[in-house]
Amino acid sequence: MIYFDNNATTKVDDEVADIILKYMKELYANPNSIHQFGVDIENDMEEAREQISELLKVLLTEIFFTSCATESINWVLKGVAKANKNRGNHIITSSIEHSAVINTVEQLEREGFEITYLNVDKNGVINLDELSKSIRDDTILVSLMAANNEVGTIQPVEEAYKIIKQKNSETYFHIDGVQAIGKIPFDLEKCQCDFASFSAHKFHGPKGVGILYKHRGRRIFPFITGGSQENGMRAGTQNVPGIVGTSLALKKAFQHVEIMENKIRKIRDDLAQELSKLGAKIVTPLDNSVPNTLAFFFPKLRGDIIVNALSEDEIYVSTTSACSSKIKSFSRVMESMGYSDEASRGMVRISLSHLNNSDEAELFVNKLKYVLKFLNY
Ligand code: PLP
C-alpha cells in the first residue's frame, strides 16, 4: 500500500499509540476525581498541556482541549460572535478556508452577522491590501488558515496579524493552523493571533483530539456547557489517553519539520516534474506551500477517476479535501484560484508524510502512467 493522503489524516505514531493504550488500559481514572488515582491522571494531563503550550510558545492556561479542529473552529467563530456582539457583527475570512470555517460563517450569516470573503490570487494567496480595506470599526474577527489543505498554499498570517491590529486593535484574529503543524516552522510567538485551532490526527496523533489556543483575556463564550472541565470553558470529561498521546505527537511533529523541509520537499518537487512530463498541470505553488502537498490535474480528466483507479492498486491519494470529496467532486479552492470548472473537477491531491520515500514516489508515477494509458490519455 502507498499512502499519499496525509492531509486527510495520518498514521498514528507507534510510540503515541503505545502511550494511548497505556492510558486506556492502566491509567484510566477520571482526571476530575478527587482521589489519588484521579489526581495523578490530572497531573499527567496538565503535564501534556504544559508540553503543548511550551511547543506552541504560549501560556499553559491558554491551551484548551476539544474533540477536533472542527470543534475548536466552531467554538471560536460562534463563541467570539456571541460574546462580542456589542462591538459589531462583521467577520472576515477567505474564500479558500476549510468547510469547518465556511459552513460555520454561513450559519452565522443566517443569524445576522455580515461576512466578507477575501479573494485569493492564482496561487491561492490573499491580498493584504484587500484585507486592510475590509477591516472596519465593527469587525470583530478575522479567520485565516496558515496553510491550505487542498493545494498547500501558505498564507501571510504574520503580516495579516500586524495589519489587523493596526487597523482595529479590537479585532480578534483566529488562525486555522491544522495543516501547518509538523510541515513548516510554526509557533504562536512567530505567528501571533488571538485564537488558533489544531488537530492531533493531522500530525500522527489520535483522532478525537483538537487543541484551541485562546489568548488570555480574549472574550469568548463557552461552546459546550456542563461541568467545570477546561476552566469551565469546555465541559465534558477530557480524553486523557488522546491528550497525552497528542502532546507526544506534537513534540515529534516539531522534530519532523526538518525532514519535511529537506527530504519530503525534494520528493514532492521531483514528483511535480515527473507529472508535468506526463501532461499534468501543477496547481500547488511549489515555492510558497507546505512541502508535503502537491495538487495537480490532467486537462479533461476527472480527478475521481484517477483516484479510484489508483485505489484499485492500493495507492491512496485524494480529490479535494476528505470532508468535501464525498459531497462534491470539484475543488472550491481551485475555483477561487481562478481555474475553470473542468480543471477544478480534475484536481488530484498528493499529501506526503515524513514516513514516505522516493521509492514510493517512483512506484506511484509508474502506476499513474499505466492508469493514463488505460484511460487512453
Ligand atoms: N482545518 C483544516 C485546514 C483542515 O484541513 C481540517 C481537516 O481536514 C480541519 C480544519 C478540520 O479538522 P478535524 O478533522 O480535526 O475536524
XYZ file of C-alpha atoms and ligand atoms in Angstrom:
393
model
C 0.000 0.000 0.000
C 1.132 3.542 -0.714
C -0.487 6.161 1.485
C -0.279 9.652 -0.014
C -3.315 11.168 1.747
C -1.722 12.647 4.835
C -3.612 15.951 4.694
C -6.773 13.894 5.282
C -5.292 12.041 8.218
C -2.021 10.451 9.309
C -0.961 7.099 10.710
C -0.739 7.270 14.497
C 2.914 7.136 15.554
C 3.818 3.807 17.241
C 5.075 5.364 20.469
C 1.991 7.588 20.564
C -0.272 4.556 20.108
C 1.580 2.734 22.930
C 1.110 5.563 25.391
C -2.560 5.950 24.436
C -3.114 2.247 25.077
C -1.394 2.522 28.450
C -3.753 5.320 29.497
C -6.713 3.271 28.291
C -5.748 0.012 29.946
C -3.979 1.087 33.125
C -4.126 4.827 33.770
C -7.834 5.268 33.194
C -9.017 7.365 36.164
C -11.136 10.451 35.596
C -8.808 13.484 35.854
C -11.568 15.338 37.702
C -11.879 12.748 40.521
C -10.510 13.854 43.871
C -8.905 10.505 44.841
C -5.183 9.987 44.321
C -5.628 7.929 41.123
C -7.618 10.813 39.617
C -5.146 13.429 40.856
C -2.243 11.519 39.283
C -4.039 11.388 35.943
C -4.912 15.074 36.182
C -1.229 15.817 36.757
C -0.310 13.800 33.652
C -2.922 15.666 31.614
C -1.612 19.020 32.852
C 1.934 17.950 32.009
C 0.722 17.231 28.477
C -0.901 20.682 28.371
C 2.331 22.240 29.591
C 4.390 20.494 26.910
C 1.953 21.597 24.213
C 1.978 25.193 25.488
C 5.791 25.219 25.530
C 5.996 23.872 21.968
C 3.489 26.451 20.744
C 5.211 29.142 22.881
C 2.127 30.252 24.793
C 0.932 30.017 28.395
C -0.350 26.811 29.931
C -3.675 28.479 30.725
C -4.148 29.445 27.086
C -4.474 25.829 25.858
C -7.874 24.092 25.779
C -8.645 20.570 24.620
C -11.549 19.823 22.286
C -12.598 16.818 20.202
C -11.269 18.008 16.808
C -10.253 21.146 14.949
C -13.803 21.473 13.607
C -14.992 21.859 17.200
C -12.220 24.372 18.003
C -13.161 26.393 14.915
C -16.899 26.287 15.715
C -16.118 27.384 19.249
C -14.002 30.357 18.124
C -16.346 31.584 15.409
C -19.613 31.153 17.303
C -18.168 31.911 20.751
C -16.480 35.140 19.630
C -19.510 36.214 17.571
C -21.877 35.802 20.507
C -19.582 37.267 23.178
C -18.675 40.346 21.135
C -21.999 41.296 19.566
C -21.897 44.652 21.327
C -18.714 45.549 19.386
C -20.045 44.621 15.956
C -21.307 41.910 13.669
C -18.719 41.824 10.892
C -16.456 38.803 10.330
C -13.751 38.402 7.669
C -12.438 35.132 6.266
C -11.114 33.923 2.905
C -12.816 32.064 0.080
C -10.476 29.050 0.416
C -10.976 28.157 4.075
C -11.842 24.637 5.196
C -15.548 23.786 5.314
C -15.319 23.922 9.140
C -14.923 27.694 8.737
C -17.021 28.285 5.605
C -20.104 26.395 6.797
C -19.891 27.981 10.246
C -19.679 31.564 8.984
C -22.545 30.764 6.602
C -24.602 29.775 9.629
C -23.607 32.994 11.404
C -24.602 34.915 8.279
C -28.076 33.399 8.504
C -28.180 34.619 12.120
C -27.490 38.205 11.068
C -23.699 38.502 11.023
C -22.088 40.079 7.974
C -19.317 38.054 6.371
C -16.595 39.289 3.999
C -14.807 36.612 1.975
C -11.328 37.689 0.853
C -10.366 36.655 -2.678
C -7.170 34.785 -3.465
C -4.796 35.085 -6.423
C -3.866 32.282 -8.835
C -1.533 30.828 -6.191
C -4.217 30.833 -3.503
C -2.795 33.786 -1.566
C -4.987 36.531 -0.091
C -4.360 40.174 -0.927
C -3.192 42.057 2.172
C -4.486 45.369 0.804
C -7.919 43.830 0.409
C -7.671 42.565 3.992
C -6.698 46.014 5.233
C -9.533 47.709 3.328
C -12.065 45.159 4.613
C -11.408 45.810 8.313
C -13.999 48.156 9.815
C -14.845 49.533 13.252
C -17.405 46.750 13.655
C -15.109 43.893 12.536
C -14.952 41.532 15.489
C -12.988 38.646 13.958
C -10.729 37.654 11.069
C -10.223 33.910 10.480
C -7.490 32.712 8.121
C -5.728 29.413 7.571
C -1.943 29.221 7.901
C -1.718 26.581 5.141
C -4.368 25.348 2.739
C -5.387 21.688 2.969
C -6.111 21.193 -0.752
C -3.265 22.967 -2.524
C -0.835 23.626 0.353
C -0.532 27.406 -0.126
C 0.957 29.244 2.851
C -0.902 32.431 3.822
C 0.944 35.524 5.107
C -0.584 35.207 8.587
C 2.238 37.104 10.313
C 1.649 40.162 8.106
C -2.113 39.706 8.404
C -1.886 39.962 12.210
C 0.011 43.264 12.021
C -2.441 44.749 9.521
C -5.482 43.645 11.527
C -4.199 45.114 14.789
C -3.069 48.349 13.099
C -6.489 48.861 11.531
C -8.526 47.852 14.562
C -6.790 46.735 17.741
C -10.099 45.291 18.987
C -10.483 42.860 16.063
C -9.578 39.313 17.001
C -7.507 37.096 14.704
C -8.031 33.321 14.500
C -5.530 31.091 12.700
C -6.574 27.661 11.437
C -3.172 26.060 11.960
C -4.270 22.487 11.192
C -2.197 21.976 8.039
C 0.872 23.941 9.151
C 1.899 21.943 12.219
C 4.717 19.480 11.557
C 5.182 20.772 8.000
C 6.682 24.248 8.382
C 8.237 26.057 11.353
C 5.150 27.273 13.190
C 4.521 28.562 16.678
C 2.345 31.240 18.183
C 5.209 33.580 19.004
C 6.105 33.655 15.303
C 2.509 33.620 14.092
C 0.744 35.889 16.542
C -3.003 35.658 16.928
C -5.807 35.695 19.495
C -7.050 32.166 18.767
C -5.635 29.155 16.911
C -7.011 25.701 16.115
C -5.136 22.432 15.678
C -5.964 18.760 15.188
C -3.927 15.824 16.528
C -4.806 13.355 13.774
C -3.086 15.563 11.196
C 0.297 15.164 12.919
C 0.419 11.443 13.703
C -1.636 11.796 16.860
C -5.033 10.214 17.523
C -8.384 11.163 16.022
C -10.705 12.826 18.528
C -8.363 15.474 19.959
C -8.380 19.115 18.949
C -6.455 21.975 20.506
C -7.688 25.517 20.912
C -5.319 28.323 21.794
C -7.084 31.300 23.345
C -5.010 34.352 24.196
C -5.607 35.314 27.829
C -8.258 37.952 28.257
C -9.962 37.442 24.906
C -13.749 37.398 25.124
C -15.406 34.170 24.027
C -18.447 32.225 25.218
C -18.047 28.578 26.248
C -19.101 26.212 23.485
C -20.111 23.128 25.454
C -21.625 23.829 28.844
C -21.792 21.352 31.692
C -19.103 20.544 34.244
C -16.135 22.690 35.188
C -13.608 20.960 32.940
C -11.212 23.119 30.900
C -11.719 26.021 33.288
C -15.471 25.898 32.723
C -14.992 26.793 29.063
C -15.422 23.326 27.510
C -17.341 20.883 29.631
C -17.092 17.112 29.332
C -14.589 14.607 30.720
C -11.315 15.080 28.904
C -9.947 12.439 26.530
C -6.834 11.853 28.649
C -5.344 8.988 26.564
C -5.732 11.118 23.438
C -4.391 14.267 25.120
C -1.278 12.558 26.478
C -0.731 10.969 23.038
C -1.234 14.348 21.367
C 1.474 16.019 23.416
C 3.987 13.332 22.384
C 2.817 13.506 18.762
C 3.223 17.292 18.753
C 6.740 17.032 20.160
C 7.642 14.608 17.385
C 5.862 16.730 14.749
C 8.130 19.663 15.583
C 11.106 17.343 15.054
C 9.723 16.203 11.670
C 9.721 19.718 10.202
C 13.358 19.344 9.116
C 12.653 16.025 7.330
C 9.687 17.683 5.656
C 11.766 20.633 4.517
C 14.614 18.561 3.118
C 13.610 15.004 2.177
C 9.879 15.414 1.571
C 10.084 18.714 -0.308
C 12.544 17.107 -2.761
C 10.295 14.077 -3.316
C 7.318 16.401 -3.840
C 9.190 18.690 -6.250
C 10.560 15.707 -8.218
C 7.047 14.291 -8.426
C 5.813 17.619 -9.799
C 8.440 17.423 -12.555
C 7.555 13.821 -13.438
C 3.833 14.590 -13.513
C 4.390 17.639 -15.706
C 6.198 15.406 -18.196
C 3.053 13.249 -18.295
C 0.929 16.313 -19.158
C -0.283 17.290 -15.685
C -0.801 20.928 -14.735
C 0.587 21.688 -11.298
C -1.759 23.720 -9.094
C 0.336 23.924 -5.904
C 2.665 26.951 -5.848
C 5.862 24.988 -5.179
C 7.759 27.970 -3.759
C 5.014 29.066 -1.333
C 3.454 25.922 0.058
C 3.834 23.316 2.771
C 6.452 20.860 1.455
C 4.250 17.757 1.546
C 1.352 18.826 -0.680
C 1.029 18.535 -4.449
C -2.220 19.361 -6.209
C -2.432 18.841 -9.971
C -4.858 17.998 -12.756
C -4.781 16.427 -16.172
C -6.813 18.606 -18.570
C -10.135 16.998 -19.481
C -9.700 14.148 -16.983
C -11.815 13.928 -13.818
C -9.868 13.646 -10.581
C -12.100 10.972 -9.042
C -11.402 8.651 -11.980
C -7.669 8.800 -11.279
C -8.176 8.470 -7.504
C -10.401 5.400 -7.924
C -8.137 3.756 -10.493
C -5.093 4.165 -8.238
C -7.104 2.942 -5.281
C -7.569 -0.409 -7.074
C -3.793 -0.794 -6.711
C -3.840 0.303 -3.062
C -2.370 3.696 -3.863
C -4.235 6.281 -1.866
C -4.462 9.907 -2.976
C -7.476 12.211 -2.973
C -9.512 14.670 -4.990
C -10.405 17.664 -2.812
C -10.332 17.571 0.986
C -11.650 14.388 2.584
C -14.527 16.323 4.146
C -15.700 17.718 0.799
C -14.803 14.970 -1.653
C -17.840 12.858 -0.842
C -20.197 15.793 -1.272
C -18.900 17.375 -4.431
C -16.218 16.322 -6.830
C -14.740 19.692 -7.676
C -12.295 21.836 -5.794
C -13.805 25.041 -4.400
C -10.256 26.177 -3.656
C -9.185 25.808 -7.295
C -12.294 27.632 -8.428
C -11.384 30.533 -6.127
C -7.875 30.498 -7.619
C -9.469 31.189 -10.993
C -9.458 27.725 -12.557
C -12.313 26.593 -14.771
C -14.995 24.169 -13.585
C -13.464 21.451 -15.702
C -9.970 21.949 -14.247
C -11.407 22.106 -10.711
C -13.140 18.782 -11.302
C -9.797 17.305 -12.310
C -7.913 18.039 -9.142
C -5.865 15.281 -7.564
C -4.012 15.852 -4.318
C -0.957 14.001 -3.099
C -0.068 14.705 0.531
C 3.067 13.097 1.937
C 4.315 12.498 5.468
C 7.839 12.084 6.853
C 7.242 8.322 6.546
C 7.049 8.368 2.722
C 10.087 7.798 0.489
C 11.273 8.205 -3.096
C 10.704 4.514 -3.957
C 7.002 5.016 -3.260
C 7.006 8.148 -5.410
C 8.596 6.198 -8.288
C 6.050 3.405 -7.969
C 3.272 5.984 -7.890
C 4.457 7.551 -11.157
C 4.692 4.145 -12.830
C 1.189 3.185 -11.737
C -0.131 6.546 -12.862
C 1.442 6.064 -16.291
C -0.352 2.737 -16.503
C -3.672 4.314 -15.475
C -3.276 7.105 -18.052
C -2.520 4.541 -20.762
C -5.547 2.507 -19.739
C -7.697 5.656 -19.988
C -6.235 6.339 -23.463
C -4.930 9.673 -22.197
N -8.968 22.927 9.041
C -8.214 22.410 8.055
C -7.324 23.301 7.255
C -8.273 21.038 7.787
O -7.523 20.521 6.816
C -9.136 20.224 8.569
C -9.273 18.785 8.268
O -9.181 18.368 7.133
C -9.893 20.812 9.582
C -9.786 22.169 9.782
C -10.811 20.005 10.450
O -10.069 19.150 11.271
P -10.753 17.963 12.110
O -10.751 16.775 11.227
O -9.880 17.779 13.302
O -12.101 18.412 12.486
